[in-house]
Amino acid sequence: METRQARQGSPRSPQPPGDPRWVAMFHDPSSDSWRPAAESPDRAPVLYAMGEMAQAKRARGDTVTVALWGPKGGAWHLFDPAGAPAPAAAPTAERPVAASPTKLAERLGDRRHQVLMAGLSKAGLYDLTPDDATAVRDLVDRVDETTLRRVAHWLAVAGRSAG
């Protein structure tokens, strides 16, 4: 993940307020300010959200500057969002249920399905036949989200030019 904090002359993220927890801070170049974008007592959901937000910002052509703050020795610590190794596995009781691999895969599949259906809607394709629904399921199962977003974008552009 790109971070401009390591570069000389780039803005430095302020420490988040409150007790130490995992916090992703994103820089807004237009206002030259930082805002917390995701926070949790657990690191995994923050890293996941940080990756998703960075991908969305890059898809819009925005420059991504992010800082990852977390607890270390009971105090705040600024981590390298790109290269920091994951912390040792937490006891099972501390892991969020939503972060299980099965739930995560299901959520990502649902989201890919929504992305593709939104693209089809923008292209004016609302009434899908059973064969269309099968094709959508096949694409969702076999294609990554970035590729599906491109396909949805193409469909949306085609829908605007046809309308």
XYZ file of N, CA, C and O in Angstrom, residues 56-148:
372
model
N -10.716 1.888 -3.567
C -11.770 2.766 -4.072
C -11.216 4.147 -4.428
O -11.566 4.723 -5.458
N -10.327 4.680 -3.586
C -9.734 5.992 -3.862
C -8.876 5.935 -5.129
O -8.926 6.833 -5.954
N -8.101 4.867 -5.278
C -7.267 4.728 -6.484
C -8.128 4.587 -7.730
O -7.778 5.099 -8.788
N -9.250 3.886 -7.610
C -10.155 3.710 -8.757
C -10.706 5.057 -9.220
O -10.989 5.238 -10.402
N -10.841 6.005 -8.287
C -11.296 7.349 -8.640
C -10.152 8.232 -9.116
O -10.359 9.388 -9.456
N -8.932 7.697 -9.076
C -7.776 8.473 -9.508
C -7.159 9.315 -8.410
O -6.307 10.157 -8.673
N -7.585 9.100 -7.171
C -7.049 9.856 -6.047
C -5.700 9.299 -5.612
O -5.425 8.107 -5.769
N -4.879 10.163 -5.045
C -3.631 9.737 -4.427
C -3.967 9.238 -3.035
O -4.756 9.862 -2.323
N -3.387 8.129 -2.661
C -3.692 7.534 -1.367
C -2.527 7.765 -0.413
O -1.403 7.374 -0.695
N -2.815 8.425 0.696
C -1.857 8.594 1.775
C -2.554 8.110 3.031
O -3.587 8.641 3.426
N -1.997 7.076 3.628
C -2.644 6.432 4.764
C -1.630 6.181 5.868
O -0.444 5.986 5.590
N -2.096 6.226 7.088
C -1.271 5.909 8.245
C -2.009 4.869 9.081
O -3.233 4.927 9.205
N -1.259 3.935 9.619
C -1.842 2.891 10.455
C -1.311 3.057 11.875
O -0.120 2.898 12.122
N -2.215 3.405 12.783
C -1.883 3.551 14.188
C -2.409 2.343 14.944
O -3.448 1.792 14.602
N -1.680 1.938 15.987
C -2.136 0.823 16.799
C -1.438 0.794 18.139
O -0.511 1.569 18.391
N -1.876 -0.119 18.987
C -1.280 -0.220 20.312
C 0.037 -0.990 20.267
O 0.187 -1.947 19.522
N 0.992 -0.516 21.057
C 2.263 -1.229 21.214
C 2.774 -0.885 22.604
O 3.033 0.284 22.894
N 2.859 -1.880 23.438
C 3.302 -1.650 24.805
C 2.354 -0.766 25.597
O 2.789 -0.015 26.463
N 1.072 -0.790 25.262
C 0.083 0.002 25.968
C -0.013 1.450 25.519
O -0.783 2.226 26.061
N 0.778 1.839 24.515
C 0.768 3.219 24.025
C 0.523 3.212 22.518
O 0.561 2.165 21.862
N 0.269 4.391 21.959
C 0.086 4.531 20.514
C 1.408 4.287 19.803
O 2.469 4.678 20.291
N 1.320 3.659 18.617
C 2.498 3.442 17.778
C 2.065 3.595 16.318
O 1.003 3.111 15.927
N 2.890 4.256 15.525
C 2.628 4.410 14.094
C 3.308 3.262 13.357
O 4.528 3.126 13.401
N 2.510 2.419 12.703
C 3.018 1.256 11.989
C 3.144 1.571 10.505
O 2.448 2.440 9.986
N 3.996 0.829 9.816
C 4.111 0.927 8.366
C 2.959 0.121 7.778
O 2.915 -1.101 7.931
N 2.002 0.768 7.088
C 0.847 0.025 6.587
C 1.199 -0.969 5.493
O 0.469 -1.906 5.256
N 2.326 -0.787 4.827
C 2.674 -1.680 3.727
C 3.513 -2.862 4.179
O 3.312 -3.971 3.734
N 4.466 -2.623 5.044
C 5.431 -3.667 5.331
C 5.400 -4.245 6.713
O 6.172 -5.138 7.016
N 4.537 -3.752 7.580
C 4.531 -4.266 8.943
C 4.007 -5.690 8.962
O 2.968 -5.974 8.386
N 4.739 -6.606 9.587
C 4.230 -7.972 9.676
C 3.012 -8.022 10.579
O 2.846 -7.200 11.472
N 2.153 -8.962 10.301
C 0.955 -9.115 11.126
C 1.371 -9.506 12.534
O 2.343 -10.230 12.718
N 0.631 -9.034 13.532
C 0.979 -9.406 14.894
C 0.717 -10.886 15.117
O 0.015 -11.525 14.339
N 1.278 -11.421 16.187
C 1.060 -12.827 16.515
C -0.430 -13.075 16.651
O -1.196 -12.182 17.014
N -0.849 -14.282 16.345
C -2.280 -14.606 16.379
C -2.853 -14.333 17.759
O -2.264 -14.704 18.775
N -3.979 -13.691 17.760
C -4.654 -13.376 19.009
C -5.423 -14.600 19.475
O -5.775 -15.462 18.669
N -5.705 -14.687 20.763
C -6.540 -15.796 21.223
C -7.880 -15.772 20.493
O -8.368 -14.719 20.120
N -8.472 -16.923 20.321
C -9.707 -17.044 19.545
C -10.795 -16.101 20.038
O -11.521 -15.528 19.249
N -10.881 -15.880 21.336
C -11.935 -15.020 21.871
C -11.808 -13.582 21.381
O -12.785 -12.858 21.343
N -10.613 -13.150 20.973
C -10.411 -11.777 20.530
C -10.654 -11.594 19.037
O -10.703 -10.479 18.566
N -10.765 -12.676 18.296
C -10.969 -12.562 16.859
C -12.431 -12.289 16.564
O -13.313 -12.973 17.084
N -12.706 -11.298 15.705
C -14.109 -11.026 15.379
C -14.688 -12.145 14.530
O -14.019 -12.685 13.659
N -15.925 -12.500 14.786
C -16.597 -13.562 14.035
C -16.660 -13.204 12.562
O -16.480 -14.046 11.700
N -16.898 -11.925 12.238
C -17.058 -11.503 10.854
C -15.776 -11.672 10.042
O -15.814 -11.651 8.831
N -14.648 -11.834 10.698
C -13.390 -11.932 9.971
C -13.035 -13.376 9.597
O -11.976 -13.619 9.061
N -13.907 -14.342 9.886
C -13.604 -15.721 9.537
C -13.500 -15.840 8.016
O -14.190 -15.134 7.279
N -12.649 -16.736 7.534
C -12.458 -16.857 6.077
C -13.747 -17.156 5.317
O -13.969 -16.620 4.240
N -14.641 -17.968 5.880
C -15.892 -18.301 5.203
C -16.783 -17.075 5.080
O -17.312 -16.782 4.011
N -16.943 -16.343 6.174
C -17.780 -15.130 6.153
C -17.187 -14.089 5.219
O -17.907 -13.423 4.490
N -15.873 -13.927 5.249
C -15.213 -12.946 4.398
C -15.403 -13.301 2.929
O -15.750 -12.443 2.120
N -15.216 -14.565 2.571
C -15.402 -14.994 1.181
C -16.848 -14.779 0.743
O -17.101 -14.326 -0.375
N -17.783 -15.064 1.641
C -19.199 -14.871 1.322
C -19.499 -13.381 1.103
O -20.180 -13.005 0.158
N -18.945 -12.537 1.972
C -19.180 -11.098 1.850
C -18.571 -10.557 0.559
O -19.174 -9.736 -0.134
N -17.372 -11.017 0.219
C -16.736 -10.556 -1.013
C -17.509 -11.022 -2.236
O -17.662 -10.279 -3.209
N -18.018 -12.252 -2.200
C -18.834 -12.751 -3.306
C -20.105 -11.946 -3.469
O -20.502 -11.586 -4.586
N -20.744 -11.624 -2.338
C -21.958 -10.798 -2.394
C -21.643 -9.434 -2.989
O -22.416 -8.897 -3.776
N -20.500 -8.882 -2.611
C -20.162 -7.558 -3.106
C -19.839 -7.588 -4.599
O -20.228 -6.698 -5.343
N -19.133 -8.612 -5.045
C -18.861 -8.734 -6.487
C -20.173 -8.855 -7.256
O -20.334 -8.267 -8.324
N -21.130 -9.606 -6.704
C -22.437 -9.759 -7.331
C -23.138 -8.406 -7.426
O -23.693 -8.050 -8.478
N -23.100 -7.626 -6.348
C -23.730 -6.302 -6.347
C -23.080 -5.384 -7.378
O -23.774 -4.627 -8.059
N -21.756 -5.441 -7.475
C -21.037 -4.595 -8.442
C -21.487 -4.917 -9.859
O -21.800 -4.028 -10.652
N -21.533 -6.195 -10.184
C -21.920 -6.607 -11.534
C -23.386 -6.274 -11.818
O -23.718 -5.766 -12.890
N -24.265 -6.496 -10.851
C -25.688 -6.188 -11.046
C -25.897 -4.676 -11.213
O -26.723 -4.246 -12.016
N -25.132 -3.871 -10.486
C -25.241 -2.418 -10.641
C -24.814 -1.999 -12.046
O -25.448 -1.152 -12.676
N -23.746 -2.602 -12.553
C -23.300 -2.303 -13.919
C -24.342 -2.692 -14.946
O -24.603 -1.943 -15.897
N -24.952 -3.858 -14.772
C -25.997 -4.294 -15.701
C -27.200 -3.349 -15.650
O -27.772 -3.005 -16.685
N -27.561 -2.895 -14.451
C -28.677 -1.949 -14.310
C -28.379 -0.639 -15.005
O -29.232 -0.075 -15.694
N -27.161 -0.138 -14.845
C -26.792 1.125 -15.486
C -26.770 0.995 -17.002
O -26.950 1.973 -17.713
N -26.552 -0.226 -17.470
C -26.580 -0.465 -18.914
C -28.012 -0.678 -19.409
O -28.232 -0.857 -20.605
N -28.985 -0.667 -18.478
C -30.384 -0.827 -18.865
C -30.845 -2.270 -18.924
O -31.908 -2.560 -19.467
N -30.095 -3.174 -18.359
C -30.459 -4.595 -18.361
C -31.030 -4.962 -16.994
O -30.298 -5.235 -16.058
N -32.363 -4.969 -16.893
C -33.018 -5.200 -15.602
C -33.620 -6.590 -15.498
O -33.569 -7.208 -14.454
N -34.253 -7.064 -16.549
C -34.930 -8.351 -16.525
C -33.983 -9.438 -16.997
O -33.802 -9.654 -18.199
N -33.382 -10.135 -16.049
C -32.424 -11.181 -16.399
C -33.119 -12.524 -16.535
O -33.981 -12.876 -15.728
N -32.742 -13.255 -17.544
C -33.252 -14.607 -17.747
C -32.480 -15.551 -16.827
O -31.438 -15.176 -16.275
N -32.944 -16.774 -16.672
C -32.174 -17.738 -15.868
C -30.745 -17.939 -16.407
O -29.814 -18.106 -15.631
N -30.595 -17.896 -17.730
C -29.249 -18.020 -18.306
C -28.381 -16.826 -17.919
O -27.181 -16.968 -17.656
N -28.984 -15.625 -17.883
C -28.240 -14.436 -17.460
C -27.799 -14.566 -16.003
O -26.667 -14.236 -15.651
N -28.696 -15.034 -15.144
C -28.380 -15.195 -13.722
C -27.242 -16.197 -13.535
O -26.349 -15.991 -12.704
N -27.243 -17.262 -14.340
C -26.163 -18.245 -14.284
C -24.843 -17.612 -14.718
O -23.800 -17.831 -14.088
N -24.888 -16.809 -15.767
C -23.671 -16.135 -16.242
C -23.128 -15.174 -15.185
O -21.905 -15.102 -14.967
N -24.023 -14.463 -14.515
C -23.601 -13.551 -13.443
C -22.925 -14.343 -12.329
O -21.842 -13.987 -11.857
N -23.546 -15.450 -11.887
C -22.957 -16.281 -10.834
C -21.586 -16.810 -11.249
O -20.647 -16.814 -10.462
N -21.458 -17.242 -12.502
C -20.171 -17.751 -12.987
C -19.097 -16.662 -12.953
O -17.961 -16.906 -12.548
N -19.455 -15.461 -13.397
C -18.484 -14.358 -13.367
C -18.084 -14.016 -11.933
O -16.905 -13.821 -11.643
N -19.062 -13.954 -11.042
C -18.781 -13.625 -9.642
C -17.847 -14.659 -9.026
O -16.929 -14.322 -8.282
N -18.050 -15.926 -9.354
C -17.232 -17.001 -8.792
C -15.821 -17.052 -9.374
O -14.895 -17.481 -8.711
N -15.650 -16.594 -10.608
C -14.368 -16.795 -11.297
C -13.520 -15.545 -11.478
O -12.351 -15.647 -11.807
N -14.101 -14.359 -11.295
C -13.391 -13.122 -11.612
C -13.187 -12.304 -10.334
O -14.084 -12.230 -9.499
N -12.024 -11.692 -10.209
C -11.749 -10.884 -9.024
C -12.544 -9.574 -9.066
O -13.066 -9.170 -10.099
N -12.621 -8.912 -7.910
C -13.444 -7.712 -7.790
C -12.961 -6.577 -8.686
O -13.763 -5.857 -9.271
N -11.665 -6.407 -8.821
C -11.139 -5.324 -9.654
C -11.595 -5.488 -11.101
O -12.031 -4.523 -11.739
N -11.523 -6.700 -11.613
C -11.964 -6.957 -12.988
C -13.464 -6.738 -13.116
O -13.931 -6.129 -14.091
N -14.237 -7.206 -12.136
C -15.690 -6.988 -12.193
C -16.030 -5.503 -12.150
O -16.972 -5.065 -12.806
